Coordinates of C-alpha atoms and ligand atoms in Angstrom, one line a residue:
Y1 CA -23.2 -69.9 21.4
P2 CA -22.4 -67.9 24.6
S3 CA -19.1 -66.1 24.3
D4 CA -17.1 -68.5 26.5
K5 CA -17.7 -71.1 23.7
I6 CA -16.3 -68.7 21.0
R7 CA -12.7 -68.3 20.0
N8 CA -11.6 -65.7 17.4
F9 CA -8.2 -66.3 16.0
S10 CA -6.0 -65.5 13.1
I11 CA -3.1 -67.1 11.3
I12 CA -0.1 -64.9 10.8
A13 CA 3.1 -65.9 9.0
H14 CA 5.8 -64.9 6.6
V15 CA 4.8 -65.2 3.0
D16 CA 4.7 -68.9 1.8
H17 CA 5.2 -70.4 5.2
G18 CA 1.8 -72.2 4.8
K19 CA -0.9 -70.1 6.3
S20 CA -3.5 -70.7 3.6
T21 CA -2.8 -74.4 3.4
L22 CA -3.1 -74.6 7.2
A23 CA -6.4 -72.7 7.1
D24 CA -7.7 -75.1 4.4
R25 CA -6.8 -78.1 6.5
L26 CA -8.6 -76.6 9.6
L27 CA -11.7 -75.9 7.5
E28 CA -11.6 -79.6 6.2
L29 CA -11.0 -81.0 9.7
T30 CA -14.1 -79.3 11.0
G31 CA -16.1 -80.3 7.9
T32 CA -16.6 -76.6 6.9
I33 CA -15.3 -77.5 3.5
K34 CA -15.1 -80.9 1.9
K35 CA -11.8 -82.6 1.7
G36 CA -10.2 -82.3 -1.7
H37 CA -12.9 -79.9 -2.9
G38 CA -10.8 -79.4 -5.9
Q39 CA -10.0 -75.8 -5.2
P40 CA -7.0 -75.5 -3.0
Q41 CA -6.8 -72.5 -0.7
Y42 CA -10.4 -71.8 -0.1
L43 CA -9.8 -68.5 1.5
D44 CA -7.8 -67.1 -1.4
K45 CA -10.7 -66.1 -3.5
L46 CA -9.3 -63.6 -6.0
Q47 CA -7.8 -64.8 -9.3
V48 CA -4.6 -62.8 -8.7
E49 CA -4.3 -64.5 -5.3
R50 CA -4.4 -68.0 -6.9
E51 CA -2.0 -67.1 -9.6
R52 CA 0.5 -65.4 -7.5
G53 CA 0.0 -67.7 -4.5
I54 CA -0.4 -64.8 -2.2
T55 CA -3.2 -63.7 -0.1
V56 CA -4.3 -60.1 -0.8
K57 CA -7.5 -59.7 1.0
A58 CA -8.2 -61.1 4.4
Q59 CA -11.2 -63.5 4.5
T60 CA -13.0 -65.0 7.4
A61 CA -14.7 -68.3 8.1
T62 CA -16.6 -69.7 10.9
M63 CA -16.1 -73.4 12.0
F64 CA -17.7 -75.6 14.6
H65 CA -15.6 -78.0 16.7
T66 CA -16.3 -80.4 19.5
H67 CA -13.6 -80.5 22.1
N68 CA -13.4 -82.2 25.5
F69 CA -13.2 -79.2 27.7
L70 CA -13.0 -79.4 31.5
G71 CA -14.1 -83.0 31.3
S72 CA -17.1 -82.9 29.0
D73 CA -17.6 -82.7 25.2
T74 CA -18.4 -79.1 24.3
N75 CA -19.2 -77.5 21.1
F76 CA -17.2 -74.5 20.2
L77 CA -17.6 -71.8 17.5
L78 CA -14.3 -70.8 16.0
N79 CA -13.8 -67.8 13.8
L80 CA -10.7 -68.0 11.6
I81 CA -9.6 -64.8 10.1
D82 CA -7.1 -65.2 7.3
T83 CA -4.5 -62.5 6.9
P84 CA -2.3 -61.5 4.0
G85 CA 1.4 -62.2 4.4
H86 CA 3.0 -59.6 2.2
V87 CA 4.5 -56.4 3.5
D88 CA 2.2 -54.2 1.6
F89 CA -0.8 -55.5 3.3
S90 CA 0.2 -55.3 6.9
Y91 CA -2.7 -52.8 7.2
E92 CA -5.1 -55.7 6.5
V93 CA -3.2 -57.8 9.1
S94 CA -3.8 -55.3 11.9
R95 CA -7.4 -54.9 10.8
S96 CA -7.9 -58.7 11.1
L97 CA -6.2 -58.8 14.4
A98 CA -8.6 -56.2 15.9
A99 CA -11.3 -58.9 16.0
C100 CA -9.1 -61.6 17.5
Q101 CA -7.9 -62.7 20.9
G102 CA -5.2 -65.0 19.6
A103 CA -3.1 -65.9 16.7
L104 CA -1.3 -68.9 15.3
L105 CA 2.2 -67.7 14.3
V106 CA 3.2 -70.1 11.5
V107 CA 6.9 -70.5 10.9
D108 CA 8.5 -72.7 8.2
A109 CA 10.6 -75.4 9.9
A110 CA 13.3 -75.1 7.3
Q111 CA 13.4 -71.3 6.7
G112 CA 12.9 -70.3 10.3
V113 CA 12.0 -66.8 11.5
Q114 CA 11.8 -64.3 8.6
A115 CA 11.2 -60.6 8.4
Q116 CA 7.5 -60.8 8.2
T117 CA 7.4 -63.3 11.0
V118 CA 9.0 -60.5 13.1
A119 CA 6.6 -57.8 11.9
N120 CA 3.5 -59.9 12.3
F121 CA 4.6 -61.2 15.7
Y122 CA 4.9 -57.6 16.9
L123 CA 1.5 -56.6 15.4
A124 CA -0.1 -59.4 17.4
F125 CA 2.0 -58.7 20.5
E126 CA 1.0 -55.0 20.5
S127 CA -2.7 -56.0 20.2
N128 CA -2.2 -58.2 23.4
L129 CA -3.1 -61.4 21.5
T130 CA -2.2 -64.9 22.8
V131 CA 0.4 -66.1 20.3
I132 CA 0.6 -69.9 19.6
P133 CA 3.8 -70.8 17.7
V134 CA 3.2 -73.4 14.9
I135 CA 6.3 -74.8 13.3
N136 CA 5.0 -76.0 9.9
K137 CA 6.4 -78.0 7.0
I138 CA 8.1 -80.5 9.3
D139 CA 7.8 -83.1 6.6
Q140 CA 10.6 -81.3 4.6
P141 CA 14.0 -83.0 4.6
T142 CA 15.7 -79.7 5.6
A143 CA 13.3 -79.1 8.5
D144 CA 15.0 -78.1 11.7
P145 CA 12.3 -77.5 14.3
D146 CA 14.8 -77.3 17.2
R147 CA 16.6 -74.4 15.5
V148 CA 13.2 -72.6 15.0
K149 CA 12.3 -73.2 18.6
E150 CA 15.6 -71.5 19.6
Q151 CA 14.9 -68.6 17.4
L152 CA 11.3 -68.2 18.8
K153 CA 12.8 -68.1 22.2
S154 CA 15.6 -65.7 21.5
M155 CA 13.6 -63.3 19.3
F156 CA 10.2 -63.3 20.9
D157 CA 10.7 -65.0 24.3
L158 CA 8.2 -67.7 23.3
D159 CA 8.5 -70.9 25.4
P160 CA 9.8 -73.7 23.1
N161 CA 7.4 -76.1 24.8
D162 CA 4.4 -74.2 23.6
A163 CA 5.3 -74.7 19.9
L164 CA 3.1 -77.1 17.9
L165 CA 4.8 -79.1 15.1
T166 CA 2.8 -79.6 12.0
S167 CA 2.8 -80.4 8.4
A168 CA -0.2 -78.8 6.7
K169 CA 0.8 -81.0 3.7
T170 CA 0.7 -84.5 5.2
G171 CA -1.6 -83.6 8.1
L172 CA 1.0 -84.5 10.8
G173 CA 0.3 -82.8 14.1
L174 CA -2.8 -80.9 12.9
E175 CA -5.1 -82.5 15.5
K176 CA -3.3 -80.5 18.2
V177 CA -4.0 -77.1 16.6
L178 CA -7.7 -76.5 17.4
P179 CA -7.5 -77.9 21.0
A180 CA -4.6 -75.4 21.5
V181 CA -6.8 -72.6 20.1
I182 CA -9.6 -73.5 22.5
E183 CA -7.5 -74.1 25.6
R184 CA -5.0 -71.2 25.2
I185 CA -6.8 -68.4 23.6
P186 CA -9.3 -66.5 25.8
P187 CA -12.9 -66.1 24.7
P188 CA -13.9 -62.7 23.4
P189 CA -14.3 -60.2 26.4
G190 CA -17.5 -58.4 25.4
K191 CA -20.6 -58.1 27.5
C192 CA -23.9 -59.5 26.1
T193 CA -25.9 -57.2 28.4
S194 CA -24.3 -54.0 27.2
P195 CA -25.7 -52.0 24.2
L196 CA -24.6 -53.3 20.8
R197 CA -21.1 -52.3 19.6
M198 CA -20.0 -53.8 16.4
L199 CA -16.7 -53.3 14.6
L200 CA -16.8 -53.0 10.8
L201 CA -13.9 -55.2 9.6
D202 CA -14.3 -55.2 5.8
S203 CA -16.8 -54.7 3.1
Y204 CA -17.3 -55.7 -0.5
Y205 CA -19.8 -55.4 -3.2
D206 CA -21.9 -58.4 -4.3
E207 CA -24.0 -58.1 -7.5
Y208 CA -27.0 -59.7 -6.0
K209 CA -27.0 -58.6 -2.4
G210 CA -25.3 -55.2 -2.6
V211 CA -22.8 -54.1 0.0
I212 CA -21.8 -56.9 2.4
C213 CA -20.1 -55.9 5.6
H214 CA -17.9 -58.2 7.7
V215 CA -18.4 -57.4 11.3
A216 CA -17.3 -58.4 14.8
V217 CA -20.0 -58.1 17.5
V218 CA -18.0 -56.8 20.5
D219 CA -20.9 -56.1 22.9
G220 CA -24.6 -56.9 22.8
S221 CA -26.2 -58.7 19.8
I222 CA -27.8 -58.0 16.5
T223 CA -31.0 -59.4 14.9
K224 CA -32.4 -59.1 11.5
G225 CA -34.7 -56.1 11.2
D226 CA -32.7 -54.1 13.8
K227 CA -32.0 -50.4 13.1
I228 CA -28.4 -49.6 13.4
S229 CA -26.3 -46.4 13.0
S230 CA -22.7 -45.7 12.1
A231 CA -20.7 -43.8 14.7
A232 CA -18.6 -42.3 11.9
T233 CA -21.2 -41.0 9.6
G234 CA -24.3 -40.9 11.7
R235 CA -26.3 -42.7 8.9
S236 CA -28.9 -45.3 9.9
Y237 CA -29.6 -48.6 8.2
E238 CA -31.9 -51.6 8.7
I239 CA -30.3 -55.0 8.9
L240 CA -31.8 -56.9 5.9
D241 CA -29.7 -60.0 6.4
V242 CA -27.3 -61.3 9.0
G243 CA -25.3 -64.5 9.3
I244 CA -22.0 -66.2 9.4
M245 CA -19.4 -67.1 6.8
H246 CA -19.5 -71.0 6.9
P247 CA -17.5 -70.5 4.6
E248 CA -20.3 -69.2 2.2
L249 CA -22.7 -66.6 3.6
T250 CA -25.1 -68.5 5.8
P251 CA -28.0 -66.6 7.2
T252 CA -28.6 -67.0 11.0
G253 CA -30.9 -64.1 11.7
I254 CA -28.8 -63.1 14.7
L255 CA -25.2 -62.5 15.8
L256 CA -24.3 -62.6 19.5
T257 CA -21.5 -61.1 21.6
G258 CA -18.1 -62.2 20.4
Q259 CA -19.3 -63.5 17.0
V260 CA -17.9 -62.6 13.7
G261 CA -20.2 -62.6 10.7
Y262 CA -21.7 -60.5 7.9
I263 CA -24.6 -58.0 7.6
V264 CA -26.4 -56.7 4.6
T265 CA -28.0 -53.2 5.1
G266 CA -28.8 -51.8 1.8
M267 CA -25.8 -49.6 1.7
R268 CA -25.3 -48.4 -1.9
S269 CA -21.6 -48.2 -2.0
T270 CA -18.7 -49.6 0.0
K271 CA -17.6 -46.0 0.5
E272 CA -20.4 -45.8 3.1
A273 CA -18.8 -48.7 5.0
R274 CA -15.9 -47.2 6.8
I275 CA -13.5 -49.9 7.8
G276 CA -12.9 -49.6 11.5
D277 CA -16.2 -47.8 12.1
T278 CA -18.4 -48.7 15.1
L279 CA -22.0 -49.7 14.4
H280 CA -24.6 -49.5 17.2
H281 CA -28.4 -49.7 17.6
S282 CA -29.9 -46.4 16.5
R283 CA -31.7 -45.9 19.7
S284 CA -28.6 -46.2 22.0
H285 CA -25.5 -44.1 22.4
V286 CA -22.2 -45.8 22.8
E287 CA -18.5 -44.9 23.1
P288 CA -17.0 -45.8 19.7
L289 CA -14.5 -48.7 19.6
P290 CA -10.8 -47.7 19.1
G291 CA -10.9 -48.6 15.4
F292 CA -7.7 -49.0 13.6
K293 CA -5.0 -47.0 11.8
A294 CA -6.2 -45.7 8.5
A295 CA -4.5 -47.1 5.4
K296 CA -1.6 -44.9 4.4
H297 CA -0.8 -44.5 0.7
M298 CA 2.9 -45.1 0.2
V299 CA 3.1 -45.2 -3.6
F300 CA 1.3 -43.1 -6.2
S301 CA 1.1 -43.7 -9.9
G302 CA -0.9 -42.3 -12.8
L303 CA -3.1 -44.7 -14.7
Y304 CA -4.1 -43.9 -18.2
P305 CA -6.1 -45.7 -20.8
A306 CA -3.7 -47.3 -23.3
D307 CA -6.1 -46.1 -26.0
G308 CA -7.2 -42.5 -25.3
S309 CA -10.8 -43.1 -26.2
D310 CA -11.2 -45.7 -23.5
F311 CA -11.3 -43.2 -20.6
E312 CA -14.9 -44.0 -19.7
A313 CA -14.3 -47.7 -19.7
L314 CA -11.2 -47.3 -17.4
N315 CA -13.2 -45.0 -15.2
H316 CA -15.9 -47.6 -14.9
A317 CA -13.4 -50.4 -14.2
I318 CA -11.6 -48.4 -11.5
E319 CA -14.9 -47.6 -9.8
R320 CA -15.9 -51.2 -9.8
L321 CA -12.6 -52.4 -8.5
T322 CA -12.3 -49.8 -5.7
C323 CA -15.7 -50.9 -4.5
N324 CA -13.9 -54.0 -3.4
D325 CA -10.6 -52.5 -2.5
A326 CA -11.2 -49.4 -0.5
S327 CA -7.5 -49.0 0.3
V328 CA -6.8 -47.5 -3.1
S329 CA -7.2 -43.7 -3.4
V330 CA -8.3 -42.3 -6.8
T331 CA -8.4 -38.8 -8.1
K332 CA -8.8 -37.7 -11.7
E333 CA -5.8 -36.1 -13.4
S334 CA -4.8 -35.1 -16.8
S335 CA -1.5 -35.3 -18.6
Q336 CA -0.4 -33.4 -21.7
A337 CA 1.1 -36.6 -23.0
L338 CA -1.4 -39.2 -22.0
G339 CA -4.7 -37.3 -21.8
M340 CA -7.3 -37.9 -19.1
G341 CA -6.5 -40.4 -16.4
F342 CA -6.3 -41.1 -12.7
R343 CA -3.8 -40.7 -9.9
C344 CA -4.0 -43.7 -7.7
G345 CA -2.5 -44.2 -4.2
F346 CA -1.5 -47.6 -3.1
L347 CA -0.2 -49.3 0.1
G348 CA 2.9 -50.5 -1.7
L349 CA 4.3 -51.7 -5.0
L350 CA 2.8 -55.2 -4.9
H351 CA -0.6 -53.6 -4.1
M352 CA -0.1 -51.4 -7.2
D353 CA 0.8 -54.4 -9.3
V354 CA -2.1 -56.4 -8.1
F355 CA -4.6 -53.6 -8.7
H356 CA -3.1 -53.2 -12.2
Q357 CA -3.4 -56.9 -12.9
R358 CA -7.0 -57.0 -11.6
L359 CA -8.0 -54.1 -13.8
E360 CA -6.7 -56.0 -16.8
Q361 CA -8.0 -59.4 -15.8
E362 CA -11.3 -58.8 -14.2
H363 CA -12.3 -55.6 -16.1
E364 CA -10.4 -56.0 -19.4
A365 CA -9.0 -52.5 -19.1
H366 CA -5.7 -51.7 -20.9
V367 CA -3.7 -49.2 -19.0
I368 CA -0.4 -47.3 -19.1
S369 CA 0.9 -46.6 -15.6
T370 CA 3.5 -43.9 -15.0
V371 CA 6.6 -44.2 -12.8
P372 CA 5.5 -44.7 -9.2
T373 CA 6.3 -41.9 -6.8
V374 CA 6.1 -41.5 -3.1
P375 CA 4.5 -38.5 -1.4
Y376 CA 7.1 -35.8 -1.0
I377 CA 6.6 -32.6 1.0
F378 CA 8.0 -29.4 -0.6
E379 CA 8.1 -26.1 1.3
Y380 CA 8.3 -22.8 -0.7
S381 CA 9.8 -19.6 0.3
D382 CA 6.4 -18.0 0.8
G383 CA 5.8 -20.5 3.6
S384 CA 3.4 -22.7 1.7
K385 CA 3.8 -26.5 2.0
V386 CA 2.6 -29.0 -0.6
I387 CA 2.4 -32.8 -0.7
V388 CA 3.5 -33.8 -4.2
Q389 CA 2.0 -37.0 -5.4
N390 CA 2.7 -36.3 -9.0
P391 CA 6.2 -35.2 -10.1
A392 CA 4.6 -33.4 -13.1
S393 CA 2.9 -31.0 -10.8
L394 CA 6.2 -29.7 -9.6
P395 CA 7.5 -26.7 -11.6
S396 CA 10.9 -27.3 -13.2
D397 CA 11.4 -23.5 -13.1
P398 CA 14.2 -22.7 -10.7
K399 CA 12.6 -19.4 -9.9
H400 CA 10.1 -21.3 -7.8
R401 CA 12.5 -21.3 -4.8
L402 CA 12.1 -24.2 -2.5
T403 CA 13.1 -23.8 1.1
A404 CA 12.9 -27.5 2.0
C405 CA 12.3 -30.9 0.5
M406 CA 11.2 -33.8 2.7
E407 CA 10.9 -37.4 1.8
P408 CA 9.2 -40.3 3.6
T409 CA 11.4 -43.0 5.1
V410 CA 10.8 -46.5 6.4
I411 CA 12.4 -48.7 9.0
A412 CA 13.3 -51.9 7.2
T413 CA 13.9 -55.3 8.9
I414 CA 16.1 -57.6 6.9
I415 CA 17.0 -61.2 7.9
M416 CA 19.6 -63.1 5.9
P417 CA 22.1 -65.9 6.1
S418 CA 25.4 -64.4 7.5
E419 CA 27.3 -64.9 4.3
Y420 CA 25.2 -62.3 2.5
V421 CA 25.7 -59.5 5.1
G422 CA 28.3 -57.7 3.0
A423 CA 26.2 -57.7 -0.1
V424 CA 23.1 -56.4 1.8
I425 CA 25.1 -53.6 3.5
T426 CA 26.4 -52.5 0.1
L427 CA 22.9 -52.5 -1.4
C428 CA 21.4 -50.6 1.6
S429 CA 24.1 -47.9 1.5
D430 CA 23.7 -47.6 -2.3
R431 CA 20.0 -47.0 -1.5
R432 CA 21.0 -44.2 0.9
G433 CA 20.2 -46.3 4.0
E434 CA 21.4 -45.8 7.5
Q435 CA 22.1 -48.8 9.6
L436 CA 20.2 -48.8 13.0
E437 CA 20.8 -52.4 14.2
Y438 CA 22.9 -55.4 13.4
S439 CA 22.7 -58.6 15.3
F440 CA 22.5 -62.4 14.9
I441 CA 19.3 -64.4 15.6
D442 CA 21.3 -67.7 15.6
S443 CA 24.7 -68.9 14.5
Q444 CA 23.8 -68.6 10.8
R445 CA 21.4 -65.8 10.5
A446 CA 21.9 -62.1 10.7
F447 CA 19.2 -59.5 11.5
M448 CA 19.5 -55.8 10.4
K449 CA 17.4 -52.7 10.8
Y450 CA 17.9 -49.9 8.4
R451 CA 16.3 -46.5 7.9
L452 CA 15.8 -46.1 4.1
P453 CA 14.1 -43.5 2.0
L454 CA 10.8 -45.0 0.8
R455 CA 11.6 -44.0 -2.7
E456 CA 14.6 -46.3 -2.7
I457 CA 12.7 -49.4 -1.8
V458 CA 9.8 -48.6 -4.1
V459 CA 11.8 -49.2 -7.2
D460 CA 13.0 -52.8 -7.5
F461 CA 14.6 -53.0 -4.0
Y462 CA 13.0 -56.3 -3.1
N463 CA 14.0 -58.0 -6.4
E464 CA 17.5 -56.8 -6.0
L465 CA 17.7 -58.0 -2.4
K466 CA 16.4 -61.4 -3.5
S467 CA 18.9 -61.6 -6.3
I468 CA 22.0 -60.7 -4.3
T469 CA 21.1 -63.2 -1.6
S470 CA 20.0 -66.0 -3.9
G471 CA 16.5 -65.6 -2.6
Y472 CA 17.5 -66.1 1.1
A473 CA 16.9 -62.7 2.5
S474 CA 13.5 -61.6 3.8
F475 CA 12.4 -58.1 4.2
D476 CA 9.7 -56.1 5.8
Y477 CA 9.2 -52.4 6.5
E478 CA 7.1 -50.0 8.6
E479 CA 6.7 -46.4 7.8
A480 CA 8.8 -43.9 9.7
E481 CA 9.0 -40.1 9.7
Y482 CA 9.9 -37.7 6.9
Q483 CA 13.5 -36.5 6.5
A484 CA 15.0 -33.5 4.8
S485 CA 16.5 -34.5 1.4
D486 CA 18.2 -32.8 -1.6
L487 CA 15.6 -33.7 -4.2
V488 CA 15.4 -32.6 -7.8
K489 CA 12.8 -33.0 -10.6
L490 CA 14.1 -34.9 -13.5
D491 CA 12.4 -34.1 -16.8
I492 CA 12.5 -36.3 -19.9
L493 CA 12.4 -34.4 -23.2
L494 CA 11.5 -35.8 -26.6
N495 CA 12.6 -33.5 -29.4
G496 CA 13.0 -30.7 -26.9
Q497 CA 9.5 -31.1 -25.4
P498 CA 9.1 -32.3 -21.8
V499 CA 6.9 -35.3 -21.4
D500 CA 5.0 -34.7 -18.2
A501 CA 4.1 -38.4 -17.6
M502 CA 7.8 -39.3 -17.6
A503 CA 9.0 -36.7 -15.0
T504 CA 10.4 -38.1 -11.8
I505 CA 11.7 -36.8 -8.5
V506 CA 15.1 -38.1 -7.5
H507 CA 17.9 -37.4 -5.0
R508 CA 20.4 -35.0 -6.6
S509 CA 23.2 -37.6 -6.1
K510 CA 21.3 -40.1 -8.2
A511 CA 20.1 -37.8 -10.9
P512 CA 22.9 -38.4 -13.4
R513 CA 22.6 -42.2 -13.2
V514 CA 18.9 -42.3 -13.3
G515 CA 18.8 -39.7 -16.2
R516 CA 21.3 -41.9 -18.2
E517 CA 19.3 -45.1 -17.6
L518 CA 16.0 -43.5 -18.5
V519 CA 17.4 -42.1 -21.8
D520 CA 19.0 -45.4 -22.6
K521 CA 15.8 -47.4 -21.9
L522 CA 13.8 -45.0 -24.1
K523 CA 16.3 -45.2 -26.9
K524 CA 16.0 -49.0 -26.8
F525 CA 12.2 -49.1 -26.7
I526 CA 11.1 -46.3 -29.0
D527 CA 11.2 -47.4 -32.6
R528 CA 12.9 -45.3 -35.2
Q529 CA 10.5 -43.0 -37.0
M530 CA 10.4 -41.0 -40.2
F531 CA 12.4 -38.2 -38.5
E532 CA 15.2 -37.9 -36.0
I533 CA 14.3 -38.0 -32.3
T534 CA 16.4 -36.6 -29.6
I535 CA 15.8 -38.0 -26.1
Q536 CA 17.1 -35.9 -23.2
A537 CA 17.0 -36.0 -19.4
A538 CA 17.2 -32.6 -17.7
I539 CA 17.2 -30.9 -14.4
G540 CA 15.7 -27.5 -14.9
S541 CA 17.4 -26.2 -18.0
K542 CA 20.5 -28.3 -17.6
I543 CA 20.7 -31.4 -19.9
I544 CA 22.3 -34.3 -18.1
A545 CA 21.9 -37.1 -20.6
R546 CA 21.2 -37.2 -24.3
E547 CA 20.7 -39.8 -27.1
T548 CA 19.6 -39.5 -30.7
L549 CA 17.5 -41.9 -32.6
S550 CA 18.2 -41.5 -36.3
A551 CA 15.4 -41.3 -38.9
L552 CA 14.1 -44.4 -40.5
R553 CA 15.0 -44.5 -44.2
K554 CA 12.9 -47.2 -45.6
N555 CA 9.2 -47.8 -45.0
V556 CA 7.9 -51.2 -43.8
L557 CA 6.8 -52.4 -47.2
A558 CA 10.2 -51.8 -48.7
K559 CA 11.1 -55.2 -47.3
C560 CA 8.6 -57.0 -49.6
Y561 CA 10.0 -57.9 -52.9
G562 CA 7.0 -56.6 -54.8
G563 CA 4.8 -59.6 -55.5
D564 CA 4.1 -61.5 -52.2
V565 CA 0.6 -60.2 -51.3
T566 CA 0.1 -62.3 -48.1
R567 CA 3.5 -61.2 -46.7
K568 CA 2.5 -57.6 -47.5
R569 CA -0.8 -57.9 -45.7
K570 CA 0.9 -59.6 -42.7
L571 CA 3.4 -56.8 -42.4
L572 CA 0.7 -54.2 -42.6
E573 CA -1.3 -56.0 -40.0
K574 CA 1.7 -56.2 -37.8
Q575 CA 2.2 -52.5 -38.1
K576 CA -1.4 -51.8 -37.3
E577 CA -1.3 -54.0 -34.2
G578 CA 1.9 -52.3 -33.1
K579 CA 0.2 -48.9 -33.5
K580 CA -2.6 -49.9 -31.2
R581 CA -0.3 -50.1 -28.2
M582 CA 1.4 -46.8 -29.1
K583 CA 0.9 -43.5 -27.4
R584 CA 1.6 -40.5 -29.5
V585 CA 3.4 -37.9 -27.5
G586 CA 3.9 -34.7 -29.6
S587 CA 4.9 -36.3 -32.9
V588 CA 6.6 -39.3 -31.4
D589 CA 5.0 -42.7 -31.0
I590 CA 5.9 -44.4 -27.7
P591 CA 5.1 -48.1 -27.2
Q592 CA 3.3 -49.1 -24.0
E593 CA 6.2 -51.2 -23.0
A594 CA 8.5 -48.2 -22.9
F595 CA 6.4 -46.8 -20.1
H596 CA 6.5 -50.1 -18.4
E597 CA 10.3 -50.3 -18.6
L598 CA 10.7 -46.9 -17.1
L599 CA 9.0 -48.2 -13.9
K600 CA 12.1 -50.3 -13.3
V601 CA 14.7 -47.5 -13.3
G602 CA 15.7 -46.2 -9.9
Ligands
GTP701 P1 0.5 -66.3 1.4 O1 -1.0 -66.6 1.3 O2 1.1 -65.8 0.2 O3 0.8 -65.5 2.6 O4 1.2 -67.7 1.7 P2 0.9 -68.8 2.7 O5 1.7 -68.5 3.9 O6 -0.6 -68.8 2.8 O7 1.4 -70.1 2.1 P3 0.6 -71.3 1.4 O8 -0.3 -71.9 2.3 O9 0.2 -70.7 0.1 O10 1.8 -72.3 1.2 C1 3.0 -72.0 0.4 C2 3.5 -73.2 -0.2 O11 4.0 -74.2 0.8 C3 2.5 -74.0 -1.0 O12 3.2 -74.5 -2.2 C4 2.1 -75.2 -0.1 O13 1.7 -76.3 -0.8 C5 3.4 -75.4 0.6 N1 3.1 -76.0 2.0 C6 2.2 -75.6 2.9 N2 2.3 -76.3 4.0 C7 3.3 -77.3 3.8 C8 3.8 -78.3 4.6 O14 3.4 -78.6 5.7 N3 4.8 -79.1 4.0 C9 5.3 -78.8 2.8 N4 6.2 -79.6 2.3 N5 4.8 -77.8 2.0 C10 3.8 -77.1 2.5

């Protein structure tokens, strides 16, 4: 396929607007997968993706389609690059877009333009992609395509006549999609006569083949047996296998200019495969491609084995998982309370949740995670500056004089029906937000931009926003600069002993409320024990909240009226089981769920 017969495109949308379903229909339409192959959403490969109905990792598939082009039937090779829809993964979106010349912008005909539609549109627009608006779900009774057309015009200056109307569910209008892709999206611009330049899009580890890299051949071509080098690391490799994803790996022995496919090179670990790297023939020297923004870690959390002896098992599970998710950063850390563990950096809260869930599901690891924190910058009077990813590492001692505390902020986009404007403004000001923009996208929907401290959206912001707007608000954010902030370290003390794994950093104005909530939660979730337990929240040496859990008077077996052996055994077993999920901190047993509950306090 010469590059004028190739189209590389992506589907972008707000979460749930139907990207994956549309992708499936296009794969069926081109015979790439069989109709009703029993596994809906072919491109969503991970178990978490299927369960949560979200796309986490972008996948690529090659399709073949015959189209009457300039008067004659012509075969085209189309590369569809699926993208995740959730805010946390916008990094993956921009990565996918780097290999495309166009994008289908899918908008739900009933819901209209939502926050991630806006964010994704601008990602595509900034990458100079041709955007084809697709108004999907027109089969729904509440569909209002004309209103959506108006919104596309007023928000993005897209011509209403360019919009395709589809139902990925019933198949209505789908026949127009691929012709539009072929006619409107330009072919990849690379030169087949130039030396090879190949963009590394993604990599994962396969048990049989080793590291598999997804690549886009920008200039030149690549053949099995070629020797290639990485512009980033200088290391050289031999191409052992090369082919396309159709949608399974299909060897072709060669990839030409403009094609997207996979290569196997005998790399040992995905750490060698730098996403965004330029690969070239070892014999030639080339100017590296622009690459893309590195993933920024927005949220950090400590991960500890729920059972202290399982450290090695957790280590192994995390290593295996990060092989396939290079966007998680991992460093070892230790906690007085929880023992040896890891500090992990994530792109966002959902990313953290998904990682956690994959650890448990795919690697059977049981973990306790500590309260998520954002990367703060603290400046000391001696001029030193530290980025704090773990609140425990910050001294509570007031003698360590700080000259400045800085916290990361985000610019949030929120779209909501106008009747919820008041509630959203209240929420945002409660979260220390500053309004930057307030307008209407049509007669019923408002659009707001806020600067918010990242810390304030990390803890339960999205759920709260959904609940105060009956699920109608949509939200997206992009990172913005750091701002000076009056931050304090909040310690939690059990029987007078600070528990390092429960320390958090909060804004001074919020400390009393957060301290009270943490203490109340712990009182609720820690069982009474044989002795009295005091639970306190403190800033330095000042106690700001306190509760006491009185000592347990009876033991478990006192409830059995002597004789009943089975009941006695049952109770003992229950007690044993309960113990398994406990963490002993000092002399106090804390159940795993108490740690979990603390995550929700903000
Ligand atoms: P993420 O992968 O999470 O970004 O979501 P998505 O945009 O890929 O959405 P997905 O394809 O998973 O569709 C979301 C829901 O909408 C699913 O329950 C689909 O069955 C449904 N859906 C998709 N297209 C249509 C359509 O044309 N009509 C109707 N009625 N439902 C649709």
